[in-house]
Coordinates of C-alpha atoms and ligand atoms in Angstrom, one line a residue:
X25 CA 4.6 72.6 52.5
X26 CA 5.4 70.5 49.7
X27 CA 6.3 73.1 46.6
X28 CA 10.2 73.9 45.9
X29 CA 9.3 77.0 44.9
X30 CA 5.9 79.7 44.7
X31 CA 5.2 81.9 42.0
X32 CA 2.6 85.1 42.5
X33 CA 1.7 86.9 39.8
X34 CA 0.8 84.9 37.1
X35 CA 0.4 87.3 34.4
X36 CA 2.3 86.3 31.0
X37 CA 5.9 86.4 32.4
X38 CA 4.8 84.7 36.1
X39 CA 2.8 81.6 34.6
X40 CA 5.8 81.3 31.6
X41 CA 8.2 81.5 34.1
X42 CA 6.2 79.1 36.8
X43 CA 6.1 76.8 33.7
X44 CA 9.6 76.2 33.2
X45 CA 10.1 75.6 36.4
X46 CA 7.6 72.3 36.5
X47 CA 8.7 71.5 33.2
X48 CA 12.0 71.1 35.0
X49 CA 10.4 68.7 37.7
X50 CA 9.9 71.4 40.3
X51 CA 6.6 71.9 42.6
X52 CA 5.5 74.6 42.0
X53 CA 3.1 76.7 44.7
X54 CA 1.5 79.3 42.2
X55 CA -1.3 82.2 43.2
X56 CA -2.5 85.3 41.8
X57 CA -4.0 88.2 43.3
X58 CA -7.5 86.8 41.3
X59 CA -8.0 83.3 42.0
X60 CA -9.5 82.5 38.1
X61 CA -5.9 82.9 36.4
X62 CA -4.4 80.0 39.0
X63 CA -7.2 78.1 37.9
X64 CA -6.4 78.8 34.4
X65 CA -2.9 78.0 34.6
X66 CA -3.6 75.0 36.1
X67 CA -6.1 73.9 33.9
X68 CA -4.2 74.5 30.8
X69 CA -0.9 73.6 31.6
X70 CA -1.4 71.1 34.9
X71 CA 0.4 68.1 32.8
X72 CA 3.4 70.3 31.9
X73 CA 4.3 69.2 36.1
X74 CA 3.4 69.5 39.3
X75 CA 1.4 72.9 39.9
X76 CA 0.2 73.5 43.8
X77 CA -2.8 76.2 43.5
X78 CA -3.9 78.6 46.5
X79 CA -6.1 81.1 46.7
X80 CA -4.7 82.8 49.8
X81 CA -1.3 84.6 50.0
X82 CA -1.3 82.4 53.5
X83 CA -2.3 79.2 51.8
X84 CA 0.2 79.9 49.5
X85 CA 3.4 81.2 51.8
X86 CA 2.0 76.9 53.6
X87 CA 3.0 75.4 50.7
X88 CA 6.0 75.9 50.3
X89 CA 9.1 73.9 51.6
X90 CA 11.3 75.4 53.9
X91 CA 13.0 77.4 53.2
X92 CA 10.3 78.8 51.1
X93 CA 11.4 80.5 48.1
X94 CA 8.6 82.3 46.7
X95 CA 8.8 84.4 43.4
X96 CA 6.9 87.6 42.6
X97 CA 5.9 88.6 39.3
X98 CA 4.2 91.5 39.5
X99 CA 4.3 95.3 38.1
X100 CA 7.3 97.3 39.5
X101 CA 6.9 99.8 42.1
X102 CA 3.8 99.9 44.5
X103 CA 2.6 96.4 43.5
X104 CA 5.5 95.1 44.2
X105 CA 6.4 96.7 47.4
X106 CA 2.2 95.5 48.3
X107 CA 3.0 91.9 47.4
X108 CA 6.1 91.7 49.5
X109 CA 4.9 93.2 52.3
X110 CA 1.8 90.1 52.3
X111 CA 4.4 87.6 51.7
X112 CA 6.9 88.8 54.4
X113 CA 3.9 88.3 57.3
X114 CA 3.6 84.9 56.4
X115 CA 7.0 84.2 55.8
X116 CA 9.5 82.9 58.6
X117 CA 13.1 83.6 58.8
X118 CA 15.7 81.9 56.7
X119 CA 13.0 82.2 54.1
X120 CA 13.5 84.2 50.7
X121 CA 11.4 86.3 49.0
X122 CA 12.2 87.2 45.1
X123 CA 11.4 90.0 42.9
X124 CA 12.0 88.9 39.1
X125 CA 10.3 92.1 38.1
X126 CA 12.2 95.2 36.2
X127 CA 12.3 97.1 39.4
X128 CA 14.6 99.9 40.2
X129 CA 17.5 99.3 41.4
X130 CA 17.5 101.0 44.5
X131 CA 13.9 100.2 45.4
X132 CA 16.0 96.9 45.6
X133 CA 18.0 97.7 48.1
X134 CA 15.8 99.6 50.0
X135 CA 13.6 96.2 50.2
X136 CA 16.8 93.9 50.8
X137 CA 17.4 96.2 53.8
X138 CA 13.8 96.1 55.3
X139 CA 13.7 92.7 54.8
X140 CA 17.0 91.5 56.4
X141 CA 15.8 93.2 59.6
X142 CA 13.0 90.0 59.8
X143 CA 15.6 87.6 58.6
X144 CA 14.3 87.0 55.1
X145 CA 16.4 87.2 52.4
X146 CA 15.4 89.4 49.5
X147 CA 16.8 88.6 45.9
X148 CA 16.3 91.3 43.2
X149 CA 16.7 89.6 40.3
X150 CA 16.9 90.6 36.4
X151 CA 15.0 88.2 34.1
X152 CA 15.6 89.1 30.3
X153 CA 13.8 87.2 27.6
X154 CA 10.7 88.4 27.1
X155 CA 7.9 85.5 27.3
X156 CA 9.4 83.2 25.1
X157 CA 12.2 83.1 27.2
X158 CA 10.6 83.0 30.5
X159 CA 8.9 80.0 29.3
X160 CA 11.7 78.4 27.0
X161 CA 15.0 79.9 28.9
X162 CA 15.5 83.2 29.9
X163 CA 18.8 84.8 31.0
X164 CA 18.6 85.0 34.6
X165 CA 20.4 87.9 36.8
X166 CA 20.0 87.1 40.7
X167 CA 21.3 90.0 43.5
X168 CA 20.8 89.5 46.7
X169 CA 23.0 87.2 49.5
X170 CA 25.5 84.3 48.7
X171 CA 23.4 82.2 50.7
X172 CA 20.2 82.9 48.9
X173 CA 22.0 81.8 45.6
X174 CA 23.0 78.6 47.5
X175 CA 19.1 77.2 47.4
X176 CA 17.9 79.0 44.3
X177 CA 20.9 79.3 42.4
X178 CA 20.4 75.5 41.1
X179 CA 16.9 75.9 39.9
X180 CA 18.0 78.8 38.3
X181 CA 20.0 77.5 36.1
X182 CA 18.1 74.7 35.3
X183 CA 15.8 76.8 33.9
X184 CA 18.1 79.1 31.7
X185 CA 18.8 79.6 28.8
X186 CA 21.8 77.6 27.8
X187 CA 24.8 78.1 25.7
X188 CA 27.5 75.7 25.3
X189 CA 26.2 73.8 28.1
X190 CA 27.0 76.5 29.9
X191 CA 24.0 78.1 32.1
X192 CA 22.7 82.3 31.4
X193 CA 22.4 82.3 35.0
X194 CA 24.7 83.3 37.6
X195 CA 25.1 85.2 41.3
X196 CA 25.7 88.2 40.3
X197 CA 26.2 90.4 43.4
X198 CA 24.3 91.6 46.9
X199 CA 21.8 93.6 47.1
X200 CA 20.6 95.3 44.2
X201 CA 23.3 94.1 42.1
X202 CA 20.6 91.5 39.9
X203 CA 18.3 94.6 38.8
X204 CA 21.4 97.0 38.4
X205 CA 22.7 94.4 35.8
X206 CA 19.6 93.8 34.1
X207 CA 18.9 97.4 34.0
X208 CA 22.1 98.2 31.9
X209 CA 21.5 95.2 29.9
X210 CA 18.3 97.2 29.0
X211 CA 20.4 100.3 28.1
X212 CA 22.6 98.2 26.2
X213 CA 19.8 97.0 24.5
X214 CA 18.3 100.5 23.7
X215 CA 21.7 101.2 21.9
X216 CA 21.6 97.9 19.8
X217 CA 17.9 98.4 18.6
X218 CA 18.9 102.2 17.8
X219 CA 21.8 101.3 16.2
X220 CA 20.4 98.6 14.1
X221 CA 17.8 101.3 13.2
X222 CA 20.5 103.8 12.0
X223 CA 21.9 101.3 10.1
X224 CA 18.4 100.4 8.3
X225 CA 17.8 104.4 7.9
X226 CA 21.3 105.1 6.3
X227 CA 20.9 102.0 3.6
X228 CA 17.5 103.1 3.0
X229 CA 18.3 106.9 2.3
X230 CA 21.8 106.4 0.8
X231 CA 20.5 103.3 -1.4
X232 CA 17.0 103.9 -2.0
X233 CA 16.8 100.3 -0.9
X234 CA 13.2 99.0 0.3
X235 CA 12.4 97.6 3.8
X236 CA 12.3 94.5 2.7
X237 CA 15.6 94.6 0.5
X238 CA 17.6 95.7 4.0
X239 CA 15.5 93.0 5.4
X240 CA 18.0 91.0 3.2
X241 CA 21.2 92.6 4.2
X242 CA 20.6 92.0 7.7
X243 CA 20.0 88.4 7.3
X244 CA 23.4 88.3 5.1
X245 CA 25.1 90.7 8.6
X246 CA 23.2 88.1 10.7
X247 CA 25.8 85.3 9.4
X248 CA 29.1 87.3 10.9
X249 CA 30.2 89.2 13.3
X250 CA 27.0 90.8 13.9
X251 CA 25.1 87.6 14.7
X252 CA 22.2 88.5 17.0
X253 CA 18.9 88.5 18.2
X254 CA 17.9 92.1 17.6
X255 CA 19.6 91.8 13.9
X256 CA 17.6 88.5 13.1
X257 CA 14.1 90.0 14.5
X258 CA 14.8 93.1 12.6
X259 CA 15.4 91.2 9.0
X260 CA 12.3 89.6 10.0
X261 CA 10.2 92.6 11.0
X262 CA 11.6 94.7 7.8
X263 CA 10.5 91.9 5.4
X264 CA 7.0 91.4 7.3
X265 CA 4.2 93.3 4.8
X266 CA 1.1 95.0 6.4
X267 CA -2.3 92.9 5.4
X268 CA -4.1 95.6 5.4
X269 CA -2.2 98.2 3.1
X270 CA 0.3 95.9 0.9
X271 CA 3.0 98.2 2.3
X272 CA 6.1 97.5 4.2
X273 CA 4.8 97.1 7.5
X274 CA 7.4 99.1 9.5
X275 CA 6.1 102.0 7.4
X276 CA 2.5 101.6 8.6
X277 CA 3.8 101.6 12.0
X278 CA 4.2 105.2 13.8
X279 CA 7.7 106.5 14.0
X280 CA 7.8 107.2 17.9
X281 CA 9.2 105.2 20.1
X282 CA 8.3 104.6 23.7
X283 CA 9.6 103.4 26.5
X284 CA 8.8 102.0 30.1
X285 CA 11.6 103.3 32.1
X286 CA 14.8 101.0 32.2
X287 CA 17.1 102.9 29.8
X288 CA 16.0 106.0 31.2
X289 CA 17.3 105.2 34.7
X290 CA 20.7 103.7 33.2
X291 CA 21.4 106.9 31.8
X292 CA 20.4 108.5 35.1
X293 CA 22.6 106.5 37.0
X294 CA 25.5 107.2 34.5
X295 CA 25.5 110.7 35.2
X296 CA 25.6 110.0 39.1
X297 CA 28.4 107.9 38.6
X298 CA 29.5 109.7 36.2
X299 CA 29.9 107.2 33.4
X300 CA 29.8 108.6 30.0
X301 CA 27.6 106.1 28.0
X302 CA 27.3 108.2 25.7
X303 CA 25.6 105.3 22.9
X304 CA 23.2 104.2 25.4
X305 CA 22.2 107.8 26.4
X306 CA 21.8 108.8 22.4
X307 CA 19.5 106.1 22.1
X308 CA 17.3 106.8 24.8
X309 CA 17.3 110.6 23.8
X310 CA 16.6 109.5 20.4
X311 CA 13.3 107.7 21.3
X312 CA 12.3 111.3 23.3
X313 CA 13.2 113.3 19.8
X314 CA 11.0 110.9 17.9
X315 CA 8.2 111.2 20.8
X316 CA 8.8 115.2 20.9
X317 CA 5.7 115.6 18.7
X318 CA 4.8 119.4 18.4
X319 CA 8.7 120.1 18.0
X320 CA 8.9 117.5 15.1
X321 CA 6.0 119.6 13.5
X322 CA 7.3 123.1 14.5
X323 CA 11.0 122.3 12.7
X324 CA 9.6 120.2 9.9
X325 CA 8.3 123.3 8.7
X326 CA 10.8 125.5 8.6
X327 CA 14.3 123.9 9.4
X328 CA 16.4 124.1 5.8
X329 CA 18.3 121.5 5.3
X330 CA 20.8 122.6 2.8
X331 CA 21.5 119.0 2.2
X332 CA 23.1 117.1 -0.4
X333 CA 21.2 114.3 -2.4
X334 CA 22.8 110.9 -1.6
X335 CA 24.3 109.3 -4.2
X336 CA 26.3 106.0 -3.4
X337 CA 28.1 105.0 -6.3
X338 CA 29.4 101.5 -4.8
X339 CA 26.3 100.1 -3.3
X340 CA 28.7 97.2 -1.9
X341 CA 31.0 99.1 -0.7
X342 CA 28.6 101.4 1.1
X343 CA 26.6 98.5 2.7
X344 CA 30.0 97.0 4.4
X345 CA 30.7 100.2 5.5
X346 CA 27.1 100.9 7.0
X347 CA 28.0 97.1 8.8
X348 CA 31.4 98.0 10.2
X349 CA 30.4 101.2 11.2
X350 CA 27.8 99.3 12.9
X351 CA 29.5 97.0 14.8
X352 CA 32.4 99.7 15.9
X353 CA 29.3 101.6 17.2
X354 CA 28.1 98.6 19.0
X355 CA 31.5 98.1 20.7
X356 CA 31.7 101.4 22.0
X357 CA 28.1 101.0 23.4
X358 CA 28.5 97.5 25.3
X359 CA 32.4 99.1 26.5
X360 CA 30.6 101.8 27.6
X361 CA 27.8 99.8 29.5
X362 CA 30.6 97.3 31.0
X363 CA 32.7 100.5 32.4
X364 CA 29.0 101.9 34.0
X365 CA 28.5 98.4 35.8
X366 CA 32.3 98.1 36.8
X367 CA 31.8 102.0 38.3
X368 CA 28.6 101.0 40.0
X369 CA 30.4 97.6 41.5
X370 CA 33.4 99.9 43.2
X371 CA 30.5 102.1 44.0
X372 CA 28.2 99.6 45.4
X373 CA 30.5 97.0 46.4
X374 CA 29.5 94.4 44.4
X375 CA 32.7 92.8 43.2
X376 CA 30.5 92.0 40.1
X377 CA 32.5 89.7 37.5
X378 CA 32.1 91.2 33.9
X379 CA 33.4 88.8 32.0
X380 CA 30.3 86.5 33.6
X381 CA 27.4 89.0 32.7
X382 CA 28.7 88.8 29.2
X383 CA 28.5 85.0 29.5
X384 CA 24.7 85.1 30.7
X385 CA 24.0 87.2 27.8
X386 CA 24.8 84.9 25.7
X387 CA 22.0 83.4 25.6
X388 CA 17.9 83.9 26.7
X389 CA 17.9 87.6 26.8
X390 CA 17.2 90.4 24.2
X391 CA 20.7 91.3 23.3
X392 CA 22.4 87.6 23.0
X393 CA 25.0 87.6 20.2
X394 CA 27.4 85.9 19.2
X395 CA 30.0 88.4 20.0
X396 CA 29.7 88.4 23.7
X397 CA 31.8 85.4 23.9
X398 CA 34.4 88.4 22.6
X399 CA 33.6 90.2 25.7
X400 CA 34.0 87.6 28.1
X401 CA 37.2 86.3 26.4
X402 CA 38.4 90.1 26.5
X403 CA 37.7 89.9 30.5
X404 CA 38.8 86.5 31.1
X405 CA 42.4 87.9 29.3
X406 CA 42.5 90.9 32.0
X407 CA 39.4 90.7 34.6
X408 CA 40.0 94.5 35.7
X409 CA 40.5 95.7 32.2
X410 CA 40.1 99.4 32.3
X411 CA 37.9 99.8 28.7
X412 CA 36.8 96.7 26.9
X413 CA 37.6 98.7 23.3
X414 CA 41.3 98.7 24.5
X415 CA 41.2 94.9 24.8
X416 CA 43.5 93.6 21.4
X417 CA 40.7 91.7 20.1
X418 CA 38.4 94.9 20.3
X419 CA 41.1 97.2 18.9
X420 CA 42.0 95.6 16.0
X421 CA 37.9 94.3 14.9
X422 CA 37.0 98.2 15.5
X423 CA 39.9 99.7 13.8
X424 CA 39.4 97.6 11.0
X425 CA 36.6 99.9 10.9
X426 CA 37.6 103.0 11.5
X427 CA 37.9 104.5 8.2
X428 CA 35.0 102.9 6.9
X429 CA 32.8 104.6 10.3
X430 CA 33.9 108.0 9.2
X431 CA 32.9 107.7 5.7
X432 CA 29.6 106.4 6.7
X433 CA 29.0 109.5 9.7
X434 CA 30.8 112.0 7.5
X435 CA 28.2 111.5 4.8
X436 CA 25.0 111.2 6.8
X437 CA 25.9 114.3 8.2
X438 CA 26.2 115.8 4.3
X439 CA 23.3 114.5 3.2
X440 CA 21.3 115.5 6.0
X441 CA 20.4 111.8 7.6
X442 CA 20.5 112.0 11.7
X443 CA 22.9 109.2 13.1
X444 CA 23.1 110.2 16.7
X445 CA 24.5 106.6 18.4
X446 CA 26.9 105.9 15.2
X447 CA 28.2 109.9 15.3
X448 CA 28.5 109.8 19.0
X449 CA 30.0 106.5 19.3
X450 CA 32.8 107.5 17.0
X451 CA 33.4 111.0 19.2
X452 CA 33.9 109.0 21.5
X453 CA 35.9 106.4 20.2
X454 CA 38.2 109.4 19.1
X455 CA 37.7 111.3 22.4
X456 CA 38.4 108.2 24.6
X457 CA 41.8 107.7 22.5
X458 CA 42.9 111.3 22.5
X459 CA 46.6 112.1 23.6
X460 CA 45.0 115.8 24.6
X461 CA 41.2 116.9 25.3
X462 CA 40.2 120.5 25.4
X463 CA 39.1 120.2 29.0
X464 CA 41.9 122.1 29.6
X465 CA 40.1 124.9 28.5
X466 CA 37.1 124.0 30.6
X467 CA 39.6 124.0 33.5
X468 CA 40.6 127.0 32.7
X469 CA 37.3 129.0 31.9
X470 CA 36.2 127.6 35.3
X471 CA 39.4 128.9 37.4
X472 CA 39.0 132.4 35.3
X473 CA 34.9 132.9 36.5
X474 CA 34.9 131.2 39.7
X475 CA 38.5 130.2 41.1
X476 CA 37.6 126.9 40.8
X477 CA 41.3 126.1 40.0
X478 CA 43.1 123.7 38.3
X479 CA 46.0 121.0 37.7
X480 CA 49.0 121.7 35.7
X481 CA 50.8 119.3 33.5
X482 CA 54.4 119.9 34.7
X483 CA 53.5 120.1 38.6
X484 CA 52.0 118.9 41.6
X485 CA 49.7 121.1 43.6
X486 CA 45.9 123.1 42.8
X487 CA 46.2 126.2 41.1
X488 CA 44.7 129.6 40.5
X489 CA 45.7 132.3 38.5
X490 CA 44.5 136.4 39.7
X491 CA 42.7 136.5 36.3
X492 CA 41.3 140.1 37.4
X493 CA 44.8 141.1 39.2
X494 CA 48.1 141.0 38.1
X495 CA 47.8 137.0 36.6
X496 CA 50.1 136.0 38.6
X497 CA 49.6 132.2 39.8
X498 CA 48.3 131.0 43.3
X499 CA 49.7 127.7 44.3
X500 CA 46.7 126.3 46.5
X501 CA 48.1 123.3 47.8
Ligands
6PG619 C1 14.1 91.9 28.3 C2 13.5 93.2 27.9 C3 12.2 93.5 28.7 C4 11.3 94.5 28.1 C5 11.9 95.9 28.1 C6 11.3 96.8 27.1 O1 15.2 91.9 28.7 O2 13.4 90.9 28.2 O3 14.4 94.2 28.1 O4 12.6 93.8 30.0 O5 11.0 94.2 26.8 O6 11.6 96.4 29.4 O7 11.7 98.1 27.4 P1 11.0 99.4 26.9 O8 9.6 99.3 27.0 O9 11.6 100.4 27.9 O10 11.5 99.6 25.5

């Protein structure tokens, strides 16, 4: 075979993607499960490069140079497993098969595992971007083996997003390591678009300020600190009217979010690990409360509020409070996020380089802003820094925030406005800094209904104290 690379599955993201890579001089072998859409591919874009069309998995798998890379781009889950499983009887060892799908992380490594016994290597990689940037640059997050990332790892980058000259793509561990990544970058990026849409609720109830006015702010935020892609799509979304109606559009638009999985399975790997990201989990538990339909009736009935009516007297003031409570919020959600991917790297032995995730996410993907070259600064200062908020760049840009956060949750919560991610953010931001919890308490609850002991703060050893005998105290080890 002739192609330096194959692309199946040429739905939106699979022909974008198989695009970049001939605009980037690359042969590319391309087929889909229905022959027409190759055709169509080809016959639209055949003078963007060199495009080699099959009809056959087999035809395909014979086009390829050796060793074949071929790249599937098909739904996650059965599909997926399906396609691979075609592929991999074709397919010769020394070959490598990649998934650039949102699967599941372990599905991953299940697959890596099956395939290594017939010699192929399997690469689970993250592709963030959205069609746009799978045609234009996408940020690119490859698992799998070292050796894999030796052939692909230069197309790859070619076709990246860049920033700085610098490439959004990079190794980023074995295994499952690509789609862990890119799965957290999705919870991250549930917390960013739920915090940018507590921050639009809160100037629109404490300001009476229309869509389109916070359209406005957000552009002004969207010059600082906060400089993103979520923050510039959102001052462009708020300002967008509805044709039909006149109105604002994102109040013609139904206020219940959905979701196709990827922030739900961060959160479930969080409590595994035992991870508390809290932001990211808020967020995703806020799209269910907005989905939750017949309790939304049920309580809009007959919950009181007993709230005050808002009444900011310094609309400037308020609105650079709503911003630095905003970013403070969005610190504690991308620490939070960083400590879940360092937890699953010890876990998973991944040895996965933070500071380089935050450099990838620069650019191509959903949540590039400006401030992740904070993040990887922060880890290039200390790579096994134990809580990115501690880092002095993070302390001191949060802190200056601190008071401001407070006024701004303190007085949602009086006037009745639900801020889950920027209330739980700053519990944790307090919690996290504590000199004392109240788990002691918990410990101590626990040893007095079930002897599950406890730890004492003056001595070495497990404890238990004869809560229904005398009280005195058991020293257990
Ligand atoms: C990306 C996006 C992409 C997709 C999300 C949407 O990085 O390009 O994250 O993967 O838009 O899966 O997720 P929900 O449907 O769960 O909101």
């Amino acid at each position: 075979g002739v192609a330096d690379i194959g692309v199946t599955g040429l739905a939106v993201m699979g022909s974008n993607l198989a695009r970049n890579f001939a605009r980037h001089g690359h042969k590319v072998a391309v087929h889909n499960r229905t022959y027409a859409r190759t055709e169509r591919l080809v016959s639209e874009h055949g003078d963007e490069g060199t495009f080699v069309p099959s009809e056959s998995v087999e035809d395909f798998v014979a086009s390829l140079a050796k060793p074949r890379v071929a790249l599937i781009m098909v739904k996650a889950g059965g599909p997926t497993d399906a396609v691979i499983d075609e592929l991999a009887e074709y397919m010769e060892p020394g070959d490598i098969i990649v998934d650039g799908g949102n699967s599941h992380f372990p599905d991953t490594i299940r697959r890596e595992r099956e395939l290594k016994e017939k010699g192929l290597h399997f690469v689970g990689m993250g592709v963030s971007g959205g069609e746009e940037g799978a045609l234009n640059g996408p940020s690119i997050m490859p698992g799998g083996t070292k050796e894999s990332y030796d052939r692909l790892g230069p197309m790859l980058e070619a076709i990246s997003a860049h920033v700085d000259g610098v490439p959004c793509a990079t190794y980023v561990g074995t295994d499952g390591a690509g789609h862990f990544v890119k799965m957290v970058h999705n919870g991250i990026e549930y917390a960013d678009m739920q915090l940018i849409a507590e921050a639009y609720d809160l100037l629109r109830q404490g300001l009476g300020a229309s869509a389109a006015e916070i359209g406005k702010i957000f552009e002004e935020w969207n010059a600082g600190d906060l400089e993103s892609f979520l923050i510039e799509i959102s001052a462009d979304v708020l300002q967008h009217t509805d044709p039909q109606t006149g109105q604002a559009f994102v109040d013609v638009v139904l206020d219940q979010a959905e979701q196709k999985g990827t922030g739900r399975w961060t959160v479930q790997n969080a409590l595994d690990l035992g991870v508390p990201i809290t932001g990211i989990a808020e967020a995703t538990f806020a799209r269910a409360l907005s989905g939750s339909v017949p309790q939304r009736e049920a309580a809009r009935a007959a919950l009181p509020g007993d709230a005050g009516t808002w009444d900011v007297t310094d609309r400037d003031a308020f609105i650079e409070d709503v911003r630095l409570a905003l970013y403070a919020s969005k610190v504690v959600a991308y620490s939070q996020g960083f400590d879940q991917i360092a937890a699953a790297s010890a876990e998973y032995g991944w040895n996965i380089d933070r500071g380089a995730m935050a450099r990838i996410w620069r650019g191509g993907c959903i949540i590039r802003a400006r401030f992740l070259n904070r993040i990887t600064e922060a880890y290039e200062r200390q790579a096994d820094l134990p809580l990115l908020l501690a880092d002095p760049y993070f302390t001191e840009a949060v802190g200056n925030g601190v008071a401001a956060w407070r006024r701004v949750v303190s007085q949602a919560a009086l006037n009745g406005v639900p801020t889950p991610a920027f209330a739980s953010s700053l519990s944790y931001y307090d919690g996290i800094r504590a000199a004392r919890l109240p788990a002691a308490l918990i410990q101590a609850q626990r040893d007095f209904f079930g002897a599950h002991t406890y730890h004492r703060v003056d001595q070495e050893g497990v404890f238990h104290t004869l809560w229904s005998g005398d009280r005195s105290e058991e020293k257990q080890s």
